[in-house]
């Protein structure tokens, strides 16, 4: 199993505060890796570094062996790194269908086409329908994104991410802010993507049962440092993790 | 067919186009024809502004630069090279090229930054162009401007009407196609959420610069027609008032709708005309600009999304 993404001594600091401190990890291809840690541990900042939203102060980031440290978020998306956001980040005044179609279109070579009506691109419509069905949003295709319930917006986020057809999916707390009733639907969606087996998934989550049930590997961040990594079982029994995060006394 | 479907129907617009083509046979009064020509011209200008503001979310305080360039190059070409169609084409072509170049330059300089930098630079540049037009008297005639003759073929008001209508219709259908194209959808995405558009892999700055160029070119064509309709150009074509007018036309009609700015242009032009002519009825109407301001306030209160935007929103709510 090859390494799809790797960080070497990645550090980012804001003034005197070190948000991510010399983190070196390897993300294995087609595996499900989760990142856990208490609030403020630097998980989302680490995601920002992987996706290119933020550049590291020190260290290097590699994607499929190539140094992407200085590549922009746009370039990294095109290389195959897609991410969803912790705070819902969709196009509110566009319909659900249009949101997903924009993501589908970004993968085609018609981005600058100004003289053809978008309805001419049947392949976009079909692909969009397919993805909406996968995340169980086909009934909401014509609703404005702003009118969706929170859980549905999270599904839409994932749909847009899937439409990018990136090899690596970075999911930042996909169940954040959801009611208990909404969570299983998202878990089903993520489970479905995992079952397809053609993507590498990196997940940030607080819901431990979800992490432990799905992950092949778990990384634990604490105050910006990587304090442990291993299988879910190893992490549960790791004393450092127990004292730092899981609340156990060890 | 409900109103929303009607609005999407090309046949509906073609019928209106046909009506507009036969209108000069019904309305023969010159002053009224002139007002309709002005509505076409400002409709084009407002649509160009809407492509920036309504579709891409870019605010410009100097959109008049492109309008003025089109007007001046046309006026100067017809004045210096003679009143021929060839001179008109050369003048218009130079105006379009200059507008494309300036919008490219301004776009490249500012559109990587937050949108207010574009607004500020265009405001500063419009001031610069205004001063340049005032000071370069041998070429522009300064504040007094200059008059020029039209080529014979468009000297007849009906012909000028048809010319303006042809441009108006072509630009409307062209922009309608552009806003419904894959490119246009990305512009809307940028307006909605620029960071998200970037994370989908789009090079946002390219889209914004292209939108700025298209908008500048269309505005310059409005300037060309404006100069032809007046047979006169002065520094007024670079005045900030015109940018404010076009901003209001777009907001009153409804941003991001294309039809909205045309309705806005019609209302503003008619309000200008009728309110100022009421001065003959009562002295209070000499202060027509106050009534004009009141009209704006009322529209903003009762049509917060602009006339078309509010109607669309209400219809969408009713259909739910």
XYZ file of C-alpha atoms in Angstrom:
570
model
C 0.000 0.000 0.000
C 1.620 3.258 -1.129
C 1.792 6.578 0.638
C -0.509 9.142 -0.975
C 0.269 12.105 1.251
C 3.112 12.828 3.583
C 4.132 15.673 5.857
C 7.657 16.146 7.120
C 8.174 18.255 10.247
C 5.294 20.533 9.290
C 4.997 23.534 11.584
C 2.786 26.578 11.489
C 2.846 29.382 14.013
C 0.854 32.583 14.445
C 3.009 35.078 16.278
C 4.165 33.185 19.350
C 1.508 30.485 19.147
C 2.547 27.231 17.496
C -0.669 25.715 16.113
C 0.960 22.704 14.416
C 4.324 21.601 15.732
C 6.681 19.464 13.621
C 4.064 16.962 12.556
C 5.323 14.146 10.336
C 2.731 11.689 9.097
C 2.127 9.364 6.188
C -1.382 8.904 4.831
C -1.730 5.505 3.198
C -3.475 5.153 -0.136
C -7.107 3.933 -0.056
C -7.080 3.761 3.714
C -9.379 5.492 6.150
C -7.360 7.691 8.485
C -8.900 9.709 11.298
C -7.442 12.644 13.169
C -8.603 13.183 16.716
C -7.679 15.574 19.477
C -9.349 17.994 21.873
C -10.580 21.398 20.707
C -7.666 23.648 19.820
C -5.349 20.691 19.134
C -4.633 22.014 15.613
C -6.670 19.484 13.622
C -8.367 21.950 11.274
C -5.139 23.946 10.927
C -3.417 20.722 9.905
C -6.172 20.160 7.329
C -5.666 23.701 6.059
C -2.008 22.856 5.530
C -2.825 19.665 3.657
C -5.409 21.326 1.411
C -3.347 24.448 0.736
C -5.622 26.953 2.483
C -2.597 27.714 4.667
C 1.137 27.494 4.043
C 3.440 25.997 6.711
C 6.031 28.113 8.495
C 8.429 25.169 8.268
C 8.430 21.653 6.904
C 7.273 20.048 3.673
C 4.119 18.436 2.321
C 4.157 15.754 -0.379
C 1.303 14.423 -2.480
C 1.985 11.245 -4.439
C 5.693 11.873 -4.004
C 5.684 15.449 -5.323
C 6.423 18.430 -3.113
C 3.216 20.488 -2.955
C 4.208 22.723 -0.049
C 4.048 25.866 -2.150
C 1.086 24.841 -4.299
C -2.156 26.831 -3.926
C -5.474 25.330 -2.806
C -6.708 25.458 -6.422
C -3.668 23.577 -7.692
C -3.934 20.962 -4.964
C -7.588 20.380 -5.798
C -6.600 19.798 -9.405
C -3.866 17.419 -8.296
C -6.417 15.336 -6.404
C -6.826 16.732 -2.886
C -10.426 17.646 -2.036
C -11.757 18.859 1.273
C -14.990 19.625 3.027
C -15.204 22.342 5.628
C -16.128 22.295 9.300
C -18.382 25.294 8.828
C -20.876 24.648 6.047
C -19.425 26.174 2.914
C -21.796 26.000 -0.039
C -23.265 28.467 -2.553
C -26.396 29.597 -0.680
C -28.319 31.266 -3.506
C -27.758 28.468 -6.000
C -29.803 25.283 -6.068
C -28.485 22.012 -4.691
C -28.166 20.761 -8.261
C -26.198 23.834 -9.336
C -23.869 23.505 -6.347
C -22.933 19.956 -7.265
C -22.832 20.653 -10.990
C -20.262 23.412 -10.390
C -18.049 20.837 -8.737
C -18.632 18.373 -11.594
C -17.896 21.081 -14.166
C -14.618 21.997 -12.489
C -13.261 18.603 -13.530
C -14.149 19.085 -17.194
C -12.342 21.161 -19.780
C -15.193 23.578 -20.381
C -14.495 25.925 -17.511
C -14.102 28.998 -19.715
C -16.838 28.082 -22.196
C -19.083 31.159 -22.452
C -21.057 30.533 -25.612
C -22.649 27.170 -24.930
C -25.692 26.779 -22.713
C -24.896 24.661 -19.657
C -27.883 22.393 -20.465
C -25.960 21.156 -23.500
C -23.623 19.251 -21.198
C -25.765 16.207 -20.515
C -22.827 14.395 -18.974
C -22.744 17.025 -16.202
C -26.441 16.568 -15.509
C -26.105 12.789 -15.361
C -23.058 12.873 -13.117
C -24.737 15.403 -10.822
C -27.869 13.233 -10.551
C -25.696 10.229 -9.770
C -23.877 12.017 -6.942
C -27.065 13.503 -5.486
C -28.507 9.994 -5.349
C -25.396 8.732 -3.570
C -25.841 11.279 -0.767
C -29.640 10.902 -0.734
C -30.299 14.488 -1.838
C -32.036 13.864 -5.163
C -35.362 15.103 -3.751
C -33.802 18.447 -2.884
C -32.117 19.029 -6.247
C -34.133 22.161 -7.038
C -34.071 23.690 -3.552
C -31.843 26.650 -2.862
C -28.891 25.556 -0.733
C -29.751 28.233 1.837
C -33.109 26.544 2.487
C -31.613 23.164 3.415
C -31.513 21.829 6.956
C -28.051 21.729 8.514
C -27.652 17.991 7.997
C -28.616 18.323 4.359
C -26.047 21.081 3.870
C -23.391 18.729 5.234
C -24.495 16.112 2.737
C -24.305 18.708 -0.004
C -20.728 19.488 1.077
C -19.830 15.848 0.728
C -21.611 15.632 -2.623
C -19.521 18.551 -3.922
C -16.401 16.878 -2.656
C -17.304 13.600 -4.366
C -18.006 15.448 -7.602
C -14.411 16.649 -7.639
C -13.379 13.013 -8.037
C -10.256 13.632 -6.028
C -8.282 10.644 -4.848
C -7.922 12.092 -1.378
C -10.932 13.298 0.623
C -10.336 15.485 3.655
C -13.534 15.542 5.747
C -13.506 18.160 8.467
C -16.054 17.226 11.141
C -18.838 16.244 8.742
C -21.274 15.705 11.620
C -20.533 19.012 13.390
C -23.670 20.780 14.583
C -25.957 17.930 13.558
C -28.840 16.618 15.603
C -28.613 13.004 16.763
C -31.243 12.029 14.186
C -29.188 13.480 11.317
C -25.870 11.800 12.164
C -26.643 8.256 10.931
C -27.437 9.558 7.440
C -23.982 11.147 7.141
C -22.330 8.054 8.553
C -24.140 6.026 5.895
C -22.818 8.341 3.187
C -19.235 8.122 4.438
C -19.562 4.371 4.865
C -20.789 4.107 1.272
C -17.767 6.066 0.009
C -15.459 3.841 2.033
C -17.112 0.720 0.665
C -16.440 1.874 -2.889
C -12.766 1.511 -1.957
C -11.294 3.858 -4.565
C -10.638 6.868 -2.341
C -8.340 7.741 0.503
C -10.293 9.353 3.320
C -8.928 11.493 6.121
C -11.525 12.408 8.712
C -11.553 14.828 11.616
C -14.259 13.883 14.099
C -15.188 14.029 17.743
C -17.614 11.108 17.622
C -15.405 8.312 18.909
C -17.720 5.443 18.011
C -17.697 6.634 14.398
C -13.883 6.918 14.412
C -13.314 3.559 16.011
C -15.802 1.813 13.748
C -14.497 3.113 10.452
C -10.803 3.954 10.737
C -7.830 1.929 9.585
C -5.484 4.322 11.344
C -5.954 7.072 13.920
C -3.656 10.061 14.448
C -3.862 11.980 17.722
C -2.975 15.655 17.872
C -2.524 17.479 21.149
C -1.442 21.122 21.422
C -0.335 20.944 17.784
C 1.875 17.889 18.299
C 1.332 14.378 17.016
C 1.309 12.362 20.241
C 0.197 9.002 18.893
C -0.761 7.021 15.832
C -1.967 3.496 15.331
C -5.009 1.332 14.795
C -8.186 2.285 16.702
C -7.492 -0.521 19.153
C -3.920 0.667 19.782
C -5.120 4.237 20.296
C -7.789 3.207 22.796
C -5.153 1.445 24.859
C -2.473 4.112 24.468
C -1.750 5.600 27.889
C -0.531 8.951 26.596
C -3.738 9.350 24.606
C -5.842 8.284 27.551
C -4.349 10.883 29.821
C -4.245 13.646 27.218
C -7.503 13.167 25.414
C -9.751 10.311 26.346
C -9.799 11.339 29.979
C -8.566 8.059 31.373
C -6.045 8.059 34.139
C -4.051 5.244 32.679
C -47.031 28.937 -18.807
C -46.345 30.926 -15.615
C -44.377 34.170 -15.428
C -41.146 32.446 -14.388
C -41.227 30.147 -17.400
C -42.122 33.105 -19.591
C -39.025 34.894 -18.343
C -36.886 31.929 -19.372
C -38.474 31.651 -22.792
C -36.429 32.886 -25.749
C -39.669 33.205 -27.766
C -40.947 35.734 -25.250
C -37.889 37.919 -25.816
C -38.062 37.471 -29.575
C -41.692 38.701 -29.530
C -40.658 41.761 -27.526
C -37.791 42.344 -29.979
C -40.254 42.229 -32.852
C -42.509 44.732 -31.087
C -39.536 47.034 -30.515
C -38.661 46.855 -34.213
C -42.122 48.019 -35.250
C -42.375 50.603 -32.470
C -40.974 53.517 -34.557
C -43.929 53.050 -36.916
C -46.316 53.574 -34.003
C -44.369 56.160 -32.043
C -43.326 58.783 -34.519
C -42.723 61.589 -32.036
C -38.990 62.348 -32.143
C -38.591 63.175 -28.447
C -40.230 59.924 -27.411
C -38.081 57.958 -29.841
C -35.051 59.674 -28.374
C -36.045 58.558 -24.860
C -36.427 54.965 -26.048
C -32.997 55.150 -27.700
C -31.565 56.395 -24.396
C -33.259 53.480 -22.615
C -31.581 51.039 -25.043
C -28.199 52.684 -24.465
C -28.464 52.825 -20.692
C -29.970 49.347 -20.729
C -26.757 48.122 -22.387
C -24.646 50.105 -19.938
C -26.607 48.767 -16.949
C -26.406 45.160 -18.220
C -22.634 45.526 -18.489
C -22.550 46.777 -14.903
C -24.788 43.941 -13.780
C -22.343 41.396 -15.180
C -19.828 42.767 -12.689
C -22.029 43.554 -9.703
C -24.927 41.164 -10.052
C -23.218 38.106 -11.485
C -19.640 38.307 -10.213
C -20.044 40.415 -7.065
C -17.482 43.045 -8.099
C -18.284 46.644 -7.194
C -17.007 49.315 -9.543
C -17.188 53.048 -8.861
C -15.645 53.934 -12.179
C -17.560 51.949 -14.752
C -18.040 55.196 -16.605
C -14.403 54.981 -17.787
C -15.347 52.411 -20.422
C -18.510 54.245 -21.404
C -16.543 57.482 -21.822
C -13.784 55.809 -23.844
C -16.336 54.474 -26.328
C -18.043 57.864 -26.573
C -14.835 59.864 -27.046
C -13.136 57.568 -29.567
C -16.317 57.512 -31.671
C -16.774 61.280 -31.472
C -13.139 62.012 -32.252
C -13.023 59.534 -35.160
C -16.181 60.959 -36.750
C -14.968 64.515 -36.169
C -11.413 64.034 -37.433
C -11.746 61.323 -40.050
C -15.031 62.467 -41.513
C -18.647 61.377 -41.089
C -18.393 57.960 -42.690
C -19.245 54.449 -41.601
C -15.526 53.623 -41.850
C -14.674 56.346 -39.306
C -17.444 55.130 -37.042
C -16.165 51.556 -37.164
C -12.578 52.689 -36.524
C -13.671 54.890 -33.593
C -15.820 52.178 -32.079
C -13.107 49.563 -32.563
C -10.479 51.730 -30.871
C -12.934 52.438 -28.029
C -13.562 48.735 -27.521
C -9.837 47.931 -27.618
C -9.000 50.674 -25.120
C -11.826 49.559 -22.828
C -10.593 45.953 -23.011
C -7.040 47.031 -22.258
C -7.970 49.298 -19.327
C -10.299 46.704 -17.804
C -7.601 44.043 -18.205
C -5.069 46.299 -16.517
C -7.368 47.302 -13.650
C -8.485 43.709 -13.247
C -4.952 42.315 -13.153
C -3.903 44.951 -10.626
C -6.802 44.627 -8.214
C -8.898 41.524 -8.675
C -6.463 39.334 -6.764
C -7.258 41.522 -3.770
C -10.508 42.207 -1.928
C -13.258 43.705 -4.069
C -13.013 47.206 -2.589
C -9.582 47.651 -4.222
C -11.252 47.318 -7.626
C -13.888 49.855 -6.553
C -11.244 52.305 -5.337
C -8.941 51.990 -8.358
C -11.809 52.409 -10.819
C -13.001 55.469 -8.868
C -9.509 56.989 -8.998
C -9.101 56.147 -12.693
C -12.450 57.657 -13.625
C -11.286 60.874 -11.939
C -8.043 60.650 -13.897
C -9.845 60.169 -17.213
C -12.176 63.080 -16.398
C -9.232 65.406 -15.723
C -7.427 64.145 -18.831
C -10.509 64.863 -20.954
C -10.767 68.356 -19.436
C -7.107 69.180 -19.981
C -6.572 67.654 -23.421
C -8.595 70.378 -25.058
C -7.141 70.124 -28.584
C -8.448 66.570 -28.803
C -11.521 66.609 -26.558
C -12.667 70.208 -26.529
C -12.415 70.197 -22.708
C -15.579 70.736 -20.681
C -17.358 72.288 -23.630
C -16.904 69.158 -25.693
C -17.534 69.122 -29.423
C -20.247 68.232 -31.868
C -19.786 66.036 -34.916
C -21.766 64.853 -37.904
C -23.128 61.348 -38.237
C -22.638 59.188 -41.343
C -25.578 59.750 -43.709
C -26.998 56.275 -43.231
C -27.695 56.782 -39.509
C -28.597 60.445 -39.640
C -32.236 59.486 -40.010
C -33.573 58.985 -36.404
C -35.357 55.759 -37.349
C -32.081 54.302 -38.577
C -30.286 55.279 -35.403
C -33.143 53.706 -33.458
C -32.731 50.449 -35.391
C -28.937 50.514 -34.923
C -29.288 50.982 -31.147
C -31.986 48.305 -30.983
C -29.820 45.811 -32.899
C -26.932 46.357 -30.475
C -29.302 46.217 -27.515
C -30.820 42.904 -28.632
C -27.503 41.302 -29.602
C -25.908 42.304 -26.324
C -28.912 41.130 -24.321
C -28.940 37.699 -25.967
C -25.137 37.499 -25.822
C -25.018 38.246 -22.100
C -27.985 35.957 -21.478
C -26.085 33.121 -23.129
C -22.911 34.005 -21.241
C -24.676 34.024 -17.864
C -26.254 30.639 -18.661
C -22.973 29.105 -19.824
C -20.561 27.061 -17.698
C -18.462 30.238 -17.432
C -21.440 32.286 -16.226
C -22.250 29.728 -13.553
C -18.724 30.059 -12.187
C -19.163 33.843 -12.036
C -22.263 33.307 -9.890
C -20.342 30.896 -7.698
C -17.655 33.560 -7.201
C -20.338 36.073 -6.212
C -21.774 33.580 -3.729
C -18.620 32.257 -2.140
C -15.240 33.094 -3.602
C -13.193 30.863 -1.293
C -15.380 27.872 -1.999
C -15.059 28.463 -5.731
C -11.281 28.449 -5.326
C -11.409 25.208 -3.375
C -13.383 23.605 -6.213
C -10.316 24.172 -8.378
C -11.350 27.294 -10.291
C -8.790 30.046 -10.868
C -11.065 32.769 -9.618
C -8.919 35.703 -10.652
C -9.037 34.666 -14.340
C -12.826 34.587 -14.256
C -13.013 37.973 -12.587
C -10.612 39.545 -15.084
C -12.519 38.081 -18.051
C -15.832 39.330 -16.576
C -14.256 42.751 -16.115
C -13.086 42.816 -19.763
C -16.450 41.692 -21.163
C -18.218 44.236 -18.980
C -15.813 47.017 -20.024
C -16.223 46.196 -23.730
C -20.035 46.199 -23.483
C -19.975 49.507 -21.573
C -17.759 51.023 -24.277
C -20.314 49.987 -26.922
C -22.982 51.791 -24.880
C -20.678 54.831 -24.941
C -20.344 54.570 -28.738
C -24.141 54.606 -29.148
C -24.517 57.396 -26.591
C -22.177 59.661 -28.582
C -24.070 58.827 -31.784
C -27.433 59.595 -30.170
C -26.298 63.033 -28.960
C -23.939 63.860 -31.875
C -21.927 65.509 -29.144
C -19.358 64.460 -26.529
C -18.111 66.331 -23.500
C -16.519 65.414 -20.187
C -19.928 64.466 -18.811
C -19.338 60.954 -20.189
C -16.645 60.468 -17.528
C -18.715 61.997 -14.688
C -19.168 59.915 -11.542
C -22.884 60.780 -11.698
C -23.205 58.369 -14.600
C -21.691 55.528 -12.580
C -24.105 56.328 -9.746
C -26.973 56.344 -12.242
C -26.013 52.967 -13.670
C -25.549 51.570 -10.168
C -29.058 52.734 -9.283
C -30.513 51.369 -12.515
C -29.044 47.973 -11.680
C -30.152 48.019 -8.047
C -33.657 49.319 -8.792
C -34.204 46.749 -11.540
C -32.651 43.877 -9.611
C -29.023 42.763 -9.567
C -28.131 39.467 -11.196
C -31.163 39.403 -13.480
C -30.197 41.141 -16.810
C -33.837 42.106 -17.358
C -33.721 44.078 -14.099
C -31.092 46.586 -15.236
C -33.080 47.173 -18.449
C -36.235 47.881 -16.423
C -34.108 50.050 -14.103
C -32.683 51.954 -17.059
C -36.202 52.518 -18.398
C -37.510 53.763 -15.055
C -34.571 56.050 -14.374
C -34.660 57.539 -17.873
C -38.423 58.086 -17.725
C -38.174 59.522 -14.209
C -35.427 61.889 -15.390
C -37.541 63.007 -18.302
C -40.956 63.332 -16.700
C -39.907 64.688 -13.328
C -37.784 67.409 -14.927
C -40.575 68.315 -17.377
C -43.011 68.766 -14.458
C -41.225 72.023 -13.643
C -43.617 73.684 -16.077
C -46.585 72.508 -13.987
C -45.469 73.721 -10.550
C -42.340 75.396 -9.235
C -41.861 72.630 -6.641
C -40.928 70.307 -9.515
C -37.911 72.465 -10.281
C -36.471 70.524 -7.348
C -37.284 67.268 -9.163
C -34.104 65.664 -7.906
C -35.739 65.477 -4.450
C -38.651 63.533 -5.919
C -36.159 61.387 -7.760
C -34.456 60.585 -4.435
C -37.836 59.796 -2.860
C -38.558 57.413 -5.698
C -35.292 55.558 -5.047
C -36.068 55.276 -1.341
C -39.543 53.895 -2.062
C -38.178 51.326 -4.497
C -35.527 50.186 -2.015
C -38.159 49.868 0.763
C -40.773 48.015 -1.285
C -38.429 46.126 -3.638
C -35.380 45.257 -1.516
C -34.077 42.840 -4.173
C -34.885 45.261 -6.985
C -38.091 45.095 -8.984
C -37.360 41.873 -10.876
C -35.518 40.266 -7.958
C -38.420 40.911 -5.568
C -41.047 39.706 -8.031
C -39.025 36.531 -8.669
C -38.585 35.932 -4.962
C -42.310 36.393 -4.263
C -43.250 34.080 -7.130
C -40.763 31.471 -5.935
C -42.288 31.700 -2.424
C -45.809 31.307 -3.802
C -44.844 28.273 -5.869
C -43.378 26.418 -2.883
